[in-house]
Tab-separated table of C-alpha atoms in Angstrom:
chain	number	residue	atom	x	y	z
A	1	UNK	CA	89.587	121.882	102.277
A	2	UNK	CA	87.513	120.256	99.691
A	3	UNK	CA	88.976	116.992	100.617
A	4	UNK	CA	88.153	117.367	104.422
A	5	UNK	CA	84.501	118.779	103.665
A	6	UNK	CA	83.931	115.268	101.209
A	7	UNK	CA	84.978	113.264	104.282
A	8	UNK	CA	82.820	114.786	106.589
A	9	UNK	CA	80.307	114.522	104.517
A	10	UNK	CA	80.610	110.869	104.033
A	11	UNK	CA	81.071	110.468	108.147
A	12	UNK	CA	83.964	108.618	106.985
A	13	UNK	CA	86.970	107.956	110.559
A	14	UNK	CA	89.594	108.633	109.315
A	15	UNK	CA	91.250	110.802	106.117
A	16	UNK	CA	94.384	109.690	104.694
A	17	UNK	CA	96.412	112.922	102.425
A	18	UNK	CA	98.860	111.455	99.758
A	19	UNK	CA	99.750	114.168	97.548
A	20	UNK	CA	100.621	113.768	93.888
A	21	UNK	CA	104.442	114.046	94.309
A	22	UNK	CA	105.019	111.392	97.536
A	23	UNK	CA	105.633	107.690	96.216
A	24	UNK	CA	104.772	105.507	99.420
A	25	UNK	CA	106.215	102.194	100.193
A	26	UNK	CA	104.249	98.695	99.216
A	27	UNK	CA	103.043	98.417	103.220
A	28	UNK	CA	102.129	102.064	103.370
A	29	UNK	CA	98.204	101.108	104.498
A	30	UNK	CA	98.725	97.477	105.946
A	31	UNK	CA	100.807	99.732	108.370
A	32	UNK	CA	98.413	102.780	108.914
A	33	UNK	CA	95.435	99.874	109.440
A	34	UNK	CA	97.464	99.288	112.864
A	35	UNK	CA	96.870	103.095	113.972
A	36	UNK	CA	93.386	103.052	112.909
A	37	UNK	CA	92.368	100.180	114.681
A	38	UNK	CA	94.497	101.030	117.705
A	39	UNK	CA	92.733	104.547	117.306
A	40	UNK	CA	95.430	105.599	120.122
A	41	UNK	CA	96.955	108.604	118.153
A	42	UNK	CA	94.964	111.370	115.643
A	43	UNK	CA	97.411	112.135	113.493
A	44	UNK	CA	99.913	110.034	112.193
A	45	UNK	CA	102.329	110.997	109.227
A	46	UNK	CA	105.010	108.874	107.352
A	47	UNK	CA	108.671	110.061	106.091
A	48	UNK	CA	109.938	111.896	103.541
A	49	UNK	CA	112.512	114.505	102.767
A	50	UNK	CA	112.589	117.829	100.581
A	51	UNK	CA	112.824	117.707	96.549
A	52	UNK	CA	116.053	119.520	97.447
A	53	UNK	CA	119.819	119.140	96.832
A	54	UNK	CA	120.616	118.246	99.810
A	55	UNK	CA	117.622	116.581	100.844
A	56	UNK	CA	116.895	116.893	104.085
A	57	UNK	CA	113.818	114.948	106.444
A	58	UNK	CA	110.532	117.026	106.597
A	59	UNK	CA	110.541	116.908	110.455
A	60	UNK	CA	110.416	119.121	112.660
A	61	UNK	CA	110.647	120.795	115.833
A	62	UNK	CA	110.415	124.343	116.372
A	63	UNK	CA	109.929	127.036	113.766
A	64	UNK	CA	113.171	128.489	111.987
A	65	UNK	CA	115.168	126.053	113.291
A	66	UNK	CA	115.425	123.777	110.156
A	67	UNK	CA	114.816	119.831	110.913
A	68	UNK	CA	115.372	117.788	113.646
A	69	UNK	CA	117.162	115.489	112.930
A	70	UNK	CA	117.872	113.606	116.581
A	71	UNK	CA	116.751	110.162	115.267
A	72	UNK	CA	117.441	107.016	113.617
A	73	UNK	CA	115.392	105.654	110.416
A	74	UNK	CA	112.645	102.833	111.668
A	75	UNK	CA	111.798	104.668	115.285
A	76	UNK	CA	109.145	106.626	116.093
A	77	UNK	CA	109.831	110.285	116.364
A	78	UNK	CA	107.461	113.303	118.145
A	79	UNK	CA	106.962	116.444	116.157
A	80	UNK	CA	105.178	120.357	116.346
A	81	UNK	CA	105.096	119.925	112.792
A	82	UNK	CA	104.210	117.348	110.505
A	83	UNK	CA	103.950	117.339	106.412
A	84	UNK	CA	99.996	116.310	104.673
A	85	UNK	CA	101.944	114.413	101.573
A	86	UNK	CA	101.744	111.409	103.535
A	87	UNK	CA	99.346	112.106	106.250
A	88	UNK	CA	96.566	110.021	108.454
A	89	UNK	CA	94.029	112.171	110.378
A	90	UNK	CA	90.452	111.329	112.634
A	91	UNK	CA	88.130	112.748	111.764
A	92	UNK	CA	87.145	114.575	115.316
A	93	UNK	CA	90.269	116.482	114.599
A	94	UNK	CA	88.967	117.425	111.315
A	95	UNK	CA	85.545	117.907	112.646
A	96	UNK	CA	86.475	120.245	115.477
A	97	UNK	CA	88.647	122.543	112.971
A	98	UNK	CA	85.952	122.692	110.491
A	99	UNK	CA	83.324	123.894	113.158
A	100	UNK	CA	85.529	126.387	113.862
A	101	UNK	CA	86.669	127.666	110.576
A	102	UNK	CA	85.317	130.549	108.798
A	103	UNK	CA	83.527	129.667	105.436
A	104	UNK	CA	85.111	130.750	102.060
A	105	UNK	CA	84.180	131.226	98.574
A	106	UNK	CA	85.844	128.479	96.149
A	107	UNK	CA	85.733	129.486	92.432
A	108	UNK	CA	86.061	126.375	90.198
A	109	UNK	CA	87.551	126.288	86.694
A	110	UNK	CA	84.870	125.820	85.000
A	111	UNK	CA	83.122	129.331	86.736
A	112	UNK	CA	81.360	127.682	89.809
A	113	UNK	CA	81.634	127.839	93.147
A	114	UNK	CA	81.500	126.498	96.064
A	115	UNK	CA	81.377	127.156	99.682
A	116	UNK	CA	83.796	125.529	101.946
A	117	UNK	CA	86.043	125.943	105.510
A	118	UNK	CA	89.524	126.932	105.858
A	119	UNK	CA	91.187	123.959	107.720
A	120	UNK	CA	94.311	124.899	105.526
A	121	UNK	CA	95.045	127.539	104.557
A	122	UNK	CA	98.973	128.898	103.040
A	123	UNK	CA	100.073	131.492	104.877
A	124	UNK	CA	100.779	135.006	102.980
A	125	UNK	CA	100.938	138.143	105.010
A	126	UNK	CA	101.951	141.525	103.661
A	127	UNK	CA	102.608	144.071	106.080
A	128	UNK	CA	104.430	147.937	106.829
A	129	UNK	CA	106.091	148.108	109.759
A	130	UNK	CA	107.826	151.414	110.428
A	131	UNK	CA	108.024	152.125	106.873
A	132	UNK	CA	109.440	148.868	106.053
A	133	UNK	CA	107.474	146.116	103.931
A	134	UNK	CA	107.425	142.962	105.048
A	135	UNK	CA	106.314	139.496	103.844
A	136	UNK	CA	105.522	136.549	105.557
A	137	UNK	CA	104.586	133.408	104.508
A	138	UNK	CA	104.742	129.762	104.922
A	139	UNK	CA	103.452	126.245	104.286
A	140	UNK	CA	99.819	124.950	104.698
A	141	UNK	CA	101.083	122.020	106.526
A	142	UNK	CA	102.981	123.865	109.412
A	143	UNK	CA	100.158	126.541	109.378
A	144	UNK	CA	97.564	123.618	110.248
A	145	UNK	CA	100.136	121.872	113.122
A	146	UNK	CA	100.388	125.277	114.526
A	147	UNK	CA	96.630	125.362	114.815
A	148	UNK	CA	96.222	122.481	116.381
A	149	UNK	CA	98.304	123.227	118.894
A	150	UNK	CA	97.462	126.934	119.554
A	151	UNK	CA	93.792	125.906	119.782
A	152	UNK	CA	94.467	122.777	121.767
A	153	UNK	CA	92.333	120.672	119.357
A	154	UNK	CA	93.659	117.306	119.924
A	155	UNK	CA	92.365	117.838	123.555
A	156	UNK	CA	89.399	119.071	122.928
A	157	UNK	CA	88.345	116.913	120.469
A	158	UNK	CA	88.361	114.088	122.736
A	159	UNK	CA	91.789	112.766	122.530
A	160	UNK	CA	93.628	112.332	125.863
A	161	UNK	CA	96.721	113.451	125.874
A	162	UNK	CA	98.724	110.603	127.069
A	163	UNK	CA	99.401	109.158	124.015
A	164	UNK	CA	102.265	111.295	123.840
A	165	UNK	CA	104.980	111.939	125.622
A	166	UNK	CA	105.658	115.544	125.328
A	167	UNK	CA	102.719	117.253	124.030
A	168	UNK	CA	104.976	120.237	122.908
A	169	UNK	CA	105.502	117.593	120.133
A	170	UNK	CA	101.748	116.313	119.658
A	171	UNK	CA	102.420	114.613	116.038
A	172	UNK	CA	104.104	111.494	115.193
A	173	UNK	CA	106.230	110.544	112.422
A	174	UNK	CA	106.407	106.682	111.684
A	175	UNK	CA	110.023	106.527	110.078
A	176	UNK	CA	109.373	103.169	108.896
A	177	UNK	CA	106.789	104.646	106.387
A	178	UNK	CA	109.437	105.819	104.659
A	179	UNK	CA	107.913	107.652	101.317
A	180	UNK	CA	109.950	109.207	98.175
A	181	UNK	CA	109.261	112.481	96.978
A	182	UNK	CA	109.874	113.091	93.307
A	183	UNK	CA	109.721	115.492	91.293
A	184	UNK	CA	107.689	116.142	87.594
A	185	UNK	CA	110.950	114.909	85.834
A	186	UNK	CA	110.502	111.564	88.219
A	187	UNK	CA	113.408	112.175	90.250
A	188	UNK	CA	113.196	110.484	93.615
A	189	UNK	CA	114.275	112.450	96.829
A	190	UNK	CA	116.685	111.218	98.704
């Protein structure tokens, strides 16, 4: 949220997320260049898989349905859900959300704060249902796609919609940007 509120700031086009545990390959931003000076689709994500054994692609389609897996590496693939470890955004999308978001309180280490938006935000819900507790929770990255697509943002923040084929699956993974995700101990998924 930070990160998104700095670009803003700056009125810079476009935000690219790389997280500290996704190694990307050599032609990582020669390739994303291409989509921003196309400027034909707001969000744009490369590849990678889980730090799991067995690692499996962080695409997907649908929710509790585990990954879709219906493609081949080097092709384009349409997703409802898209992980920020390798992740290119506009800014309109980013500007739209954070217009809309509620401000929060962000205590720093050091005792400051700040105020800030809640474009992401992790999901944890504890509830009682019939005497039962319940838990829900969930990733920041699926939480934000969701968004997006419940509030129609990519529409309404000025992209047109043909871009896509199916705009059940608004997001597109670029298989050839295929990223490693390690771990602390530097071991590389998949």
């Amino acid at each position: 949220n930070i990160i998104v509120r700095q670009c803003l700031e700056g009125d810079f086009e476009w935000l690219f997320f790389l997280e500290h545990d996704v190694v990307v390959p050599d032609n990582m931003m020669v390739m994303l260049d291409e989509y921003m000076h196309d400027a034909k689709i707001p969000i744009v994500s490369g590849l990678y898989f889980s730090r799991s054994r067995p690692s499996r692609p962080l695409t997907f389609r649908g929710r509790g349905t585990g990954v879709y897996d219906g493609w081949t590496l080097g092709e384009k693939i349409w997703v409802d859900g898209v992980p920020t470890g390798a992740l290119l955004v506009h800014h309109s999308i980013l500007r739209l959300m954070w217009d809309e978001s509620p401000e929060y309180i962000l205590r720093r280490p050091d005792g400051g704060a700040e105020i800030t938006r809640r474009i992401f935000e992790t999901p944890r819900v504890l509830y009682l249902d019939d005497g039962m507790h319940n838990a829900v929770s969930g990733t920041s990255d699926l939480w934000w796609c969701d968004r997006i697509m419940r509030e129609n943002v990519i529409e309404r923040a000025g992209w047109a919609t043909d871009y896509c084929p199916d705009m059940t699956y608004p997001f597109l993974i670029d298989t050839r940007l295929f990223c490693r995700h390690i771990n602390t101990n530097g071991e590389v998924f998949p």
